[in-house]
PDB file of C-alpha atoms in Angstrom:
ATOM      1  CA  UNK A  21     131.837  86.424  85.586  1.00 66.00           C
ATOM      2  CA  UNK A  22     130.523  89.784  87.083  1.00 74.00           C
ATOM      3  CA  UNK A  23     128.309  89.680  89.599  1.00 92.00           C
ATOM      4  CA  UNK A  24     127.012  90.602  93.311  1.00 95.00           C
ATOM      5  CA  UNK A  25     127.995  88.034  96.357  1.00 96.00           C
ATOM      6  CA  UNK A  26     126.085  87.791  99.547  1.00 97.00           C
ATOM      7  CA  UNK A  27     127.363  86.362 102.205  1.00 96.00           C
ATOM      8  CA  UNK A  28     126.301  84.507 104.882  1.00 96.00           C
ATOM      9  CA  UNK A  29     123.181  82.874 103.215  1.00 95.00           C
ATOM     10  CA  UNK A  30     121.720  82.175 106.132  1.00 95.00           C
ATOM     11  CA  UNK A  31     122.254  83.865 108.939  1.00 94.00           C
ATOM     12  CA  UNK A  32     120.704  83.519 113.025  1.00 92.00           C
ATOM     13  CA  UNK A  33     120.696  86.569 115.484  1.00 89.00           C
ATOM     14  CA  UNK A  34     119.978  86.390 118.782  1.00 89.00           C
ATOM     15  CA  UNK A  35     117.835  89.331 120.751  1.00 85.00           C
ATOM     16  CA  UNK A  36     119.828  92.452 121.427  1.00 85.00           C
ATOM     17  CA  UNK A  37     122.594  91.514 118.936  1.00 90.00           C
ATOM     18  CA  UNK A  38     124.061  93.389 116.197  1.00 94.00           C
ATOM     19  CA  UNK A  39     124.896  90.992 112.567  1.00 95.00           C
ATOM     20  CA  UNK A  40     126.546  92.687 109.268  1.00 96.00           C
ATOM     21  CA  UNK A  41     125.064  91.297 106.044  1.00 97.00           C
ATOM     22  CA  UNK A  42     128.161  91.630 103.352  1.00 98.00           C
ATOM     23  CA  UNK A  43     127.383  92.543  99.843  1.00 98.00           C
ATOM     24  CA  UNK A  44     130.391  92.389  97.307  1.00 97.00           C
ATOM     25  CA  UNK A  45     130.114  93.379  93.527  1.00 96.00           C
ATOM     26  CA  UNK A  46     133.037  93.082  90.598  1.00 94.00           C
ATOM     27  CA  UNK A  47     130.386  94.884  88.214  1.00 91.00           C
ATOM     28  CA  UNK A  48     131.716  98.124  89.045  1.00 90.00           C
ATOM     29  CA  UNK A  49     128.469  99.517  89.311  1.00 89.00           C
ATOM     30  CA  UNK A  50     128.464 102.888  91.546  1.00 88.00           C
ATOM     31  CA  UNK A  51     125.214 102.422  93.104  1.00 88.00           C
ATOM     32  CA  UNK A  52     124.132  99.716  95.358  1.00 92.00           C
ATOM     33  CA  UNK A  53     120.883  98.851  97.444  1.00 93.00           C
ATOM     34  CA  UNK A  54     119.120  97.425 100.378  1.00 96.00           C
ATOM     35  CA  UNK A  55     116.117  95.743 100.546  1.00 96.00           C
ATOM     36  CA  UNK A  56     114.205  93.457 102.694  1.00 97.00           C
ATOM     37  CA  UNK A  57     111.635  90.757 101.675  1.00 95.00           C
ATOM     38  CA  UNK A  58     108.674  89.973 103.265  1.00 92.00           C
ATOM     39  CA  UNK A  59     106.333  87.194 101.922  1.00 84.00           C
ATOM     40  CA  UNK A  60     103.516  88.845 100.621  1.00 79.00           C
ATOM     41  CA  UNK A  61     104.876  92.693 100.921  1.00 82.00           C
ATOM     42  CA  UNK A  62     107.469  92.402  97.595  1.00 86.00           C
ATOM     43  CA  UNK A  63     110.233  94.557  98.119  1.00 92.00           C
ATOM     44  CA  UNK A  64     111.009  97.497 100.720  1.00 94.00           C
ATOM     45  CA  UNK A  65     114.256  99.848 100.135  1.00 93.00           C
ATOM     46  CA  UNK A  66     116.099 100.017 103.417  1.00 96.00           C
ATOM     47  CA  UNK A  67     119.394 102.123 102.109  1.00 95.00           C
ATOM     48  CA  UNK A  68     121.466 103.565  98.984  1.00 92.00           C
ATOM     49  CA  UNK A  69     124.248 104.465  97.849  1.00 91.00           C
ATOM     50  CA  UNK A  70     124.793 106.625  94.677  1.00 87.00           C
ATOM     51  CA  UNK A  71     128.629 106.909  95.247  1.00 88.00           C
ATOM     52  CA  UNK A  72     131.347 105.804  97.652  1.00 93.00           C
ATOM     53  CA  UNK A  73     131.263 107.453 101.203  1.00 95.00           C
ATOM     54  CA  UNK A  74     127.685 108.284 101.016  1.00 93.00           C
ATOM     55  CA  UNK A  75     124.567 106.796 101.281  1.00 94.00           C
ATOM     56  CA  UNK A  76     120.571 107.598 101.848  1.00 93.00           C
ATOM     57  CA  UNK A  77     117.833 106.101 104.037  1.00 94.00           C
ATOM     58  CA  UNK A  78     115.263 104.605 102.034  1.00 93.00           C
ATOM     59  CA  UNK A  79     111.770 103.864 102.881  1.00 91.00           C
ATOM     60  CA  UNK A  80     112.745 101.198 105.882  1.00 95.00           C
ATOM     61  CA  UNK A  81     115.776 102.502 107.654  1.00 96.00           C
ATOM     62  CA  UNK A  82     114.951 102.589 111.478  1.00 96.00           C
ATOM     63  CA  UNK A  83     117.065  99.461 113.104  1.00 96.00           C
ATOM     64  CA  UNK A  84     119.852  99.051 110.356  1.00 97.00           C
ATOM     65  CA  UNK A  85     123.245 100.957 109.284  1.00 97.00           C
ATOM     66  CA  UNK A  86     124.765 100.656 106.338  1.00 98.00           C
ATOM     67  CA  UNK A  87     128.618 101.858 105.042  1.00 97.00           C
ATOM     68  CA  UNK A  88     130.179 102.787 101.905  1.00 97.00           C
ATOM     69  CA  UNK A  89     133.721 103.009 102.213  1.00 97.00           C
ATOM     70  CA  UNK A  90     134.699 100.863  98.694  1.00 96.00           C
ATOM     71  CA  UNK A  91     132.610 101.104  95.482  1.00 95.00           C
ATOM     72  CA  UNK A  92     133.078  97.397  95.937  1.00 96.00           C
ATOM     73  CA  UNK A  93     131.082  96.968  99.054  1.00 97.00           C
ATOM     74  CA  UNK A  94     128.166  97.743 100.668  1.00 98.00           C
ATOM     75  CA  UNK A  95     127.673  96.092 103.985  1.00 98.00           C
ATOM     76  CA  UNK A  96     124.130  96.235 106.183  1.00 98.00           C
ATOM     77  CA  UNK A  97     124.133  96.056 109.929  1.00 97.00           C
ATOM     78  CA  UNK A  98     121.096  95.024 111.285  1.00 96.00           C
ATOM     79  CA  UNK A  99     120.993  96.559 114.807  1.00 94.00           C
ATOM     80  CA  UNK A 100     119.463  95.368 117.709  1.00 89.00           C
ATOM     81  CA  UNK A 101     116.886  98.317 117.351  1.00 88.00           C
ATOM     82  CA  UNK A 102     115.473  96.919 114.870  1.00 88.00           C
ATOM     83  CA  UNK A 103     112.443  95.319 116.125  1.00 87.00           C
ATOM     84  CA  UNK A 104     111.335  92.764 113.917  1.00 90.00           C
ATOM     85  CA  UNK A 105     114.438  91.735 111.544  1.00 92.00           C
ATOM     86  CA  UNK A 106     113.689  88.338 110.510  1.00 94.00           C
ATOM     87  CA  UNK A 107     113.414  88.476 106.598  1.00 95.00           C
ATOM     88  CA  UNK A 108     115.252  87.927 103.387  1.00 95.00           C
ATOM     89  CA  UNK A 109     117.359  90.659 102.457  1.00 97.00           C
ATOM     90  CA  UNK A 110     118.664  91.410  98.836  1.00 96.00           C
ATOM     91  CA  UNK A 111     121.283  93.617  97.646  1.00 96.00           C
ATOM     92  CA  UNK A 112     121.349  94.828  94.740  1.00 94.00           C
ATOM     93  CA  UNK A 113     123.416  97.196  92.009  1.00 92.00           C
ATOM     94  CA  UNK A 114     122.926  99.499  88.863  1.00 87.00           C
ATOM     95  CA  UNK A 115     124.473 102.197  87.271  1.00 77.00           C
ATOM     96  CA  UNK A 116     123.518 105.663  88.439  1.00 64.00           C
ATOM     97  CA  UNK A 117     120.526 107.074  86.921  1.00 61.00           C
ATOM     98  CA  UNK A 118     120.216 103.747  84.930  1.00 60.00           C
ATOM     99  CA  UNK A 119     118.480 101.635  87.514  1.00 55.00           C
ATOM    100  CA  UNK A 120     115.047 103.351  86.028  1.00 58.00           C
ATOM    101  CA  UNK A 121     115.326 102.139  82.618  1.00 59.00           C
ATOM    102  CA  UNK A 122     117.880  99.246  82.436  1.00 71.00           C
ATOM    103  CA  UNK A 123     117.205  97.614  86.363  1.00 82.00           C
ATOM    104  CA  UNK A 124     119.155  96.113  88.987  1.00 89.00           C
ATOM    105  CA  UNK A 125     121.543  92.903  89.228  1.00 91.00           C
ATOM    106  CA  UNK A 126     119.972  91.083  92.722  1.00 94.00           C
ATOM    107  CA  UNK A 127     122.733  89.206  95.084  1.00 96.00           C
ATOM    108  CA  UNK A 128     121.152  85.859  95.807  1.00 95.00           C
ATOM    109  CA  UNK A 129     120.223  86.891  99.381  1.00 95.00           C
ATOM    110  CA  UNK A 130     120.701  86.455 102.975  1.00 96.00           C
ATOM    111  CA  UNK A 131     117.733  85.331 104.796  1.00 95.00           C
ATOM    112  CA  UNK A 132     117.848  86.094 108.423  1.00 95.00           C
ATOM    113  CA  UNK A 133     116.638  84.554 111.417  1.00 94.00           C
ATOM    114  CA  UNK A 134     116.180  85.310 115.268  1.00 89.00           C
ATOM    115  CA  UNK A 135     116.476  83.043 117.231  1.00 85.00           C
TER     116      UNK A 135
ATOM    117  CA  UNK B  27     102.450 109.166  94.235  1.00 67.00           C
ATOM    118  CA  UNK B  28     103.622 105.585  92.346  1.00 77.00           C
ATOM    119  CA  UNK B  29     102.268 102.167  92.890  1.00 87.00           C
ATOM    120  CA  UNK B  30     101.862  98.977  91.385  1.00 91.00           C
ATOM    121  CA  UNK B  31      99.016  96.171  92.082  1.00 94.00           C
ATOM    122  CA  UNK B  32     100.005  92.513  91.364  1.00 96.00           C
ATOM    123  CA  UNK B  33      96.331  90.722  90.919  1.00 93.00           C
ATOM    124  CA  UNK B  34      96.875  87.279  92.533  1.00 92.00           C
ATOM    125  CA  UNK B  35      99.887  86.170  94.901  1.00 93.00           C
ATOM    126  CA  UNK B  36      99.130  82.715  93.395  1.00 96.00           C
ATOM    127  CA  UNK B  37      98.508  81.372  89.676  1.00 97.00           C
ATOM    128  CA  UNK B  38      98.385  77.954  88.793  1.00 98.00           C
ATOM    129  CA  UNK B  39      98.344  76.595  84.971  1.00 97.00           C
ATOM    130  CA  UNK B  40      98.664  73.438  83.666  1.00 97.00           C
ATOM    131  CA  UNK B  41     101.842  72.533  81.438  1.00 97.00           C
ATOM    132  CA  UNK B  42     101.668  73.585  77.978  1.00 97.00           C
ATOM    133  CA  UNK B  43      98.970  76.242  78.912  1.00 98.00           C
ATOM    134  CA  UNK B  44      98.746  80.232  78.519  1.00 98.00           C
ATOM    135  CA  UNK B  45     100.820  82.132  81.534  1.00 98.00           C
ATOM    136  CA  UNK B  46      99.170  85.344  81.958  1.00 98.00           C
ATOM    137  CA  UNK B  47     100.391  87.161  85.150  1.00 98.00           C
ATOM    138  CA  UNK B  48      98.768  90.941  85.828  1.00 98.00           C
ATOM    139  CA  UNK B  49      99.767  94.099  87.112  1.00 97.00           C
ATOM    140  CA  UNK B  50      98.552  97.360  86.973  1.00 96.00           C
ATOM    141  CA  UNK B  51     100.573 100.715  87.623  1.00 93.00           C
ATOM    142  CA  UNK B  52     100.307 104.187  88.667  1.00 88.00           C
ATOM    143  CA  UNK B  53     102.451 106.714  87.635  1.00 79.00           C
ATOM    144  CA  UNK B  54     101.534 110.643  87.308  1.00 72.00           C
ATOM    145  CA  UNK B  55     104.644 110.460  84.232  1.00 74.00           C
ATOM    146  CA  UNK B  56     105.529 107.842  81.974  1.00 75.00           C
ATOM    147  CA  UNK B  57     106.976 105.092  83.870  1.00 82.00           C
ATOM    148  CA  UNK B  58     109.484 102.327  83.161  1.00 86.00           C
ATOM    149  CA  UNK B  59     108.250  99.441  83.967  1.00 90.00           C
ATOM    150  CA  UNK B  60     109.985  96.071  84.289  1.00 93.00           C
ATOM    151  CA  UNK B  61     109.198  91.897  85.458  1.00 96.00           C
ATOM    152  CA  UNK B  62     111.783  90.164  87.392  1.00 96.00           C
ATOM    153  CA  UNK B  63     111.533  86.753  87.990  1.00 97.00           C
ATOM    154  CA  UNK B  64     112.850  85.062  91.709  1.00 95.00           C
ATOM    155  CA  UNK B  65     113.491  81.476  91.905  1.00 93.00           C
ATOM    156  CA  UNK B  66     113.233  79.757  95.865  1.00 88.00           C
ATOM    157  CA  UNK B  67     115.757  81.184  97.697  1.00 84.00           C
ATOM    158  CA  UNK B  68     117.631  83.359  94.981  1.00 90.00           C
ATOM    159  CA  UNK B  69     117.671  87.401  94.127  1.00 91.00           C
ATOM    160  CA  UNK B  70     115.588  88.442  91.593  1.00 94.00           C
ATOM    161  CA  UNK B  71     116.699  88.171  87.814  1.00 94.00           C
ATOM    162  CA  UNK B  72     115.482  90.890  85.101  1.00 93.00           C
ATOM    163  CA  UNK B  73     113.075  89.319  82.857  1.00 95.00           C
ATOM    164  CA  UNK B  74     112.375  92.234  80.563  1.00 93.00           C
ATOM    165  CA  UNK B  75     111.664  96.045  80.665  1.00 90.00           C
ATOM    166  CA  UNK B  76     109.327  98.457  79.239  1.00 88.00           C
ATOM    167  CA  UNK B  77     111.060 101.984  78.445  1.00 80.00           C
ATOM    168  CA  UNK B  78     108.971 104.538  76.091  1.00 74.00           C
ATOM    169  CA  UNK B  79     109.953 102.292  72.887  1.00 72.00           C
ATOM    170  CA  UNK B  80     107.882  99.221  71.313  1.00 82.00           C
ATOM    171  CA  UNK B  81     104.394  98.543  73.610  1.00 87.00           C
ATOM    172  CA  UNK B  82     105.226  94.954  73.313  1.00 93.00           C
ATOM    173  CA  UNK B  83     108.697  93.899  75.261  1.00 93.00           C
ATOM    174  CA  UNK B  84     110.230  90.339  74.391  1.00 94.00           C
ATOM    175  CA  UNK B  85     112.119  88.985  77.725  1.00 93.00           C
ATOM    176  CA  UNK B  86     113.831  86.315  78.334  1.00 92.00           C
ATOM    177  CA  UNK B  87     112.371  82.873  78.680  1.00 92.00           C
ATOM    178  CA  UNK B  88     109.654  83.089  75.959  1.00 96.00           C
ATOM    179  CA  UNK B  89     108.219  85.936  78.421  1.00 97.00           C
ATOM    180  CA  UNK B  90     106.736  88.955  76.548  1.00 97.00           C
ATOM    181  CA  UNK B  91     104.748  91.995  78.340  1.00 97.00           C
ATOM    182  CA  UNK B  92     102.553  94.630  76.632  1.00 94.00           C
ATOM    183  CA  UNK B  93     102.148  97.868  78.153  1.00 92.00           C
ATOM    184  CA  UNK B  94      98.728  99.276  77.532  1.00 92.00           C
ATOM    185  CA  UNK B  95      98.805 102.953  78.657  1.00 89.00           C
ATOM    186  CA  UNK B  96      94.946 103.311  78.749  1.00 90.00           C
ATOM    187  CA  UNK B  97      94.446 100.487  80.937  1.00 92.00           C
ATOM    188  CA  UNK B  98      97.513 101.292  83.311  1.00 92.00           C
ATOM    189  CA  UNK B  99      98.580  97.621  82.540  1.00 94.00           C
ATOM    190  CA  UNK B 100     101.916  95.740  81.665  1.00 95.00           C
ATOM    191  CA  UNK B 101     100.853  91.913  82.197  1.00 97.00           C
ATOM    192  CA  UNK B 102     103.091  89.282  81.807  1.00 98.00           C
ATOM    193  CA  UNK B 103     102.247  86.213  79.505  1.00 98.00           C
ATOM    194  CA  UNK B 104     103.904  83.237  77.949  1.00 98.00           C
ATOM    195  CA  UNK B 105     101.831  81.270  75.387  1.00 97.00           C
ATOM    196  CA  UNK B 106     103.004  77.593  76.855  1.00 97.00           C
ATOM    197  CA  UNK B 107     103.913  77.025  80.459  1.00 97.00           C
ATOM    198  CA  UNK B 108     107.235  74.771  81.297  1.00 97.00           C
ATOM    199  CA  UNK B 109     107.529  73.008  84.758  1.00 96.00           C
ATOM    200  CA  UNK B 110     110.963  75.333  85.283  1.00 95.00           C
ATOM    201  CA  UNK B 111     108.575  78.663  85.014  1.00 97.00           C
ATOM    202  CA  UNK B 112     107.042  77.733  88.546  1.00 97.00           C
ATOM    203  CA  UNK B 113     108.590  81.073  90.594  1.00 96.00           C
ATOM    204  CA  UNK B 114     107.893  84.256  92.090  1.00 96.00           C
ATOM    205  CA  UNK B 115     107.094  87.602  89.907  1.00 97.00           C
ATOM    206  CA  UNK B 116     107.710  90.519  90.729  1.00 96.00           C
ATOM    207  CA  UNK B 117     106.483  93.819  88.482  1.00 95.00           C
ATOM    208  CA  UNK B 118     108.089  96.810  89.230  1.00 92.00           C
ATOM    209  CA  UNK B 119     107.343 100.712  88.371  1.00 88.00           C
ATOM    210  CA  UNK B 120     110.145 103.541  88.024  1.00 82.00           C
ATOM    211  CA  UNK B 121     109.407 107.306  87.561  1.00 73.00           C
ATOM    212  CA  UNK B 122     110.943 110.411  88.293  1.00 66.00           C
ATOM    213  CA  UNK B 123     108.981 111.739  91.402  1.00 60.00           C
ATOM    214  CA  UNK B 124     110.394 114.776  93.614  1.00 54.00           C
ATOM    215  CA  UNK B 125     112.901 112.623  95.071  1.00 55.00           C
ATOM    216  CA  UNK B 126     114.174 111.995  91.941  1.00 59.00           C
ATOM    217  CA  UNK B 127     114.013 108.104  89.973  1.00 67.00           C
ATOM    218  CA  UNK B 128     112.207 105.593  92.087  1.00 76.00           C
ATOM    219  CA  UNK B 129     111.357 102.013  91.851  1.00 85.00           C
ATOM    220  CA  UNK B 130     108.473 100.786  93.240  1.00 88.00           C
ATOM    221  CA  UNK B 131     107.975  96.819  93.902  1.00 91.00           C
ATOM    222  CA  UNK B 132     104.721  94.996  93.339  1.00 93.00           C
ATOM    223  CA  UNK B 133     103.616  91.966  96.183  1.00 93.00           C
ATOM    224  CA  UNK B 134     104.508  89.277  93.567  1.00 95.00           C
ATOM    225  CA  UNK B 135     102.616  86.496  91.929  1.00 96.00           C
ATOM    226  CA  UNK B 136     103.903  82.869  92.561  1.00 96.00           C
ATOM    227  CA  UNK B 137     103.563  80.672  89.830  1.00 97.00           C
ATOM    228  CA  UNK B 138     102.457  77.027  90.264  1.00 97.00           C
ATOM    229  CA  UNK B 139     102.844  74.698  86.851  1.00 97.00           C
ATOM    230  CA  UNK B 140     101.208  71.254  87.131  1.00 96.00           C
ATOM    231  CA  UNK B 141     102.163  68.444  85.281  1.00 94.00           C
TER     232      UNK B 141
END
C-alpha cells in the first residue's frame, strides 16, 4: 500500500545536538511538508517542497533544515538552534497545486523529546 | 489574511448522541475547507472536504459538514456518537493568498465519548 513512513517514532535529543527526522513516501507525490504539533496550537508549517532539489521556509523555520535530494524523501534536521524543539512533528504529502482542494496524506509522526 | 477558530478544545457526548464539532473561517476568497481527524499518537487522516460543489460534504465515518457561507461556518456533526470517534479534530482553511495556495490549521477539538 502507498503511503508516508516516519521514522524514529520517538525520538530524545540532548541540548546542543543536531537529530534528522526521516520522512519516506511510495505515493509519488511531488510535494512534501513539515509541520510541528503543539497541544493546543494545531498545526505550524516549518518547510516545503514543491519539487526535488528545492524547498521553502514556511511559517516556523528558524532552528531546522530540511533537504530534497529524492522525490522520495524529505528529511528534517532539527538543529541545535532551535530553542524549544520538543513536539510532535508530521510530514506530510500532496500533489502540487492539489493540496488546496484534495488535502494531504499525514506520516504517523515523530514526537520528539529533550532530554 | 486566513484563519480558522475551532470553538472548544474539548467536547464530550454521550454514546449514541449528536456530535457537533464547530469552526468558523476567514477567507477574503472562497476557501476549501476540509476536517481531518487524528487518533493518539498518529498523523492526521482526511475526513472530508468542502470545494465550491454541494454545501453539504459526506466524509468518512458517518461524518458530514455543511458549509454555510453567511455564517463563515463548516461544523462537523455526526447524528450518533461511537466509543471509536473519541479523537482530535482538526478543521483546516485553504485559499489562494499572495503567496499563492495556503492551508491554514485550526487548534483542534478533542472528542470525549462516554459510555
Amino acid at each position: 500500500d502507498g503511503g508516508i513512513t516516519q521514522s524514529p517514532k520517538y525520538l530524545f535529543r540532548k541540548e546542543g545536538q543536531n537529530v534528522t527526522l526521516s520522512c519516506e513516501q511510495n505515493l509519488n507525490h511531488d510535494a512534501m511538508y513539515w509541520y510541528r504539533q503543539d497541544p493546543g496550537q494545531g498545526l505550524r508549517l516549518i518547510y516545503y517542497s514543491q519539487i526535488v532539489n528545492d524547498f521553502q521556509k514556511g511559517d516556523i523555520a528558524e532552528g531546522y533544515s530540511v533537504s530534497r535530494e529524492k522525490k522520495e524523501s524529505f528529511p528534517l534536521t532539527v538543529t541545535s538552534a532551535q530553542k524549544n524543539p520538543t513536539a510532535f512533528y508530521l510530514c506530510a504529502s500532496s500533489v502540487p497545486g492539489t493540496a488546496t482542494n484534495y488535502g494531504y496524506t499525514f506520516g504517523s509522526g515523530t514526537r520528539l523529546t529533550v532530554v | 489574511a486566513q484563519s480558522v477558530t475551532q470553538l472548544g478544545s474539548h467536547v464530550s457526548v454521550s454514546e449514541g448522541a449528536l456530535v457537533l464539532l464547530r469552526c468558523n473561517y476567514s477567507s477574503s476568497v472562497p476557501p476549501y475547507l476540509f476536517w481531518y481527524v487524528q487518533y493518539p499518537n498518529q498523523g492526521l487522516q482526511l475526513l472530508l472536504k468542502y470545494t465550491s460543489a454541494a454545501t453539504l460534504v459526506k466524509g468518512i465515518n458517518g461524518f458530514e459538514a455543511e458549509f454555510k457561507k453567511s455564517e463563515t461556518s463548516f461544523h462537523l456533526t455526526k447524528p450518533s456518537a461511537h466509543m471509536s470517534d473519541a479523537a482530535e479534530y482538526f478543521c483546516a482553511v485553504s485559499d489562494r493568498g499572495t503567496g499563492g495556495f495556503k492551508t491554514i490549521f485550526g487548534a483542534g477539538t478533542r472528542l470525549f465519548v462516554k459510555a
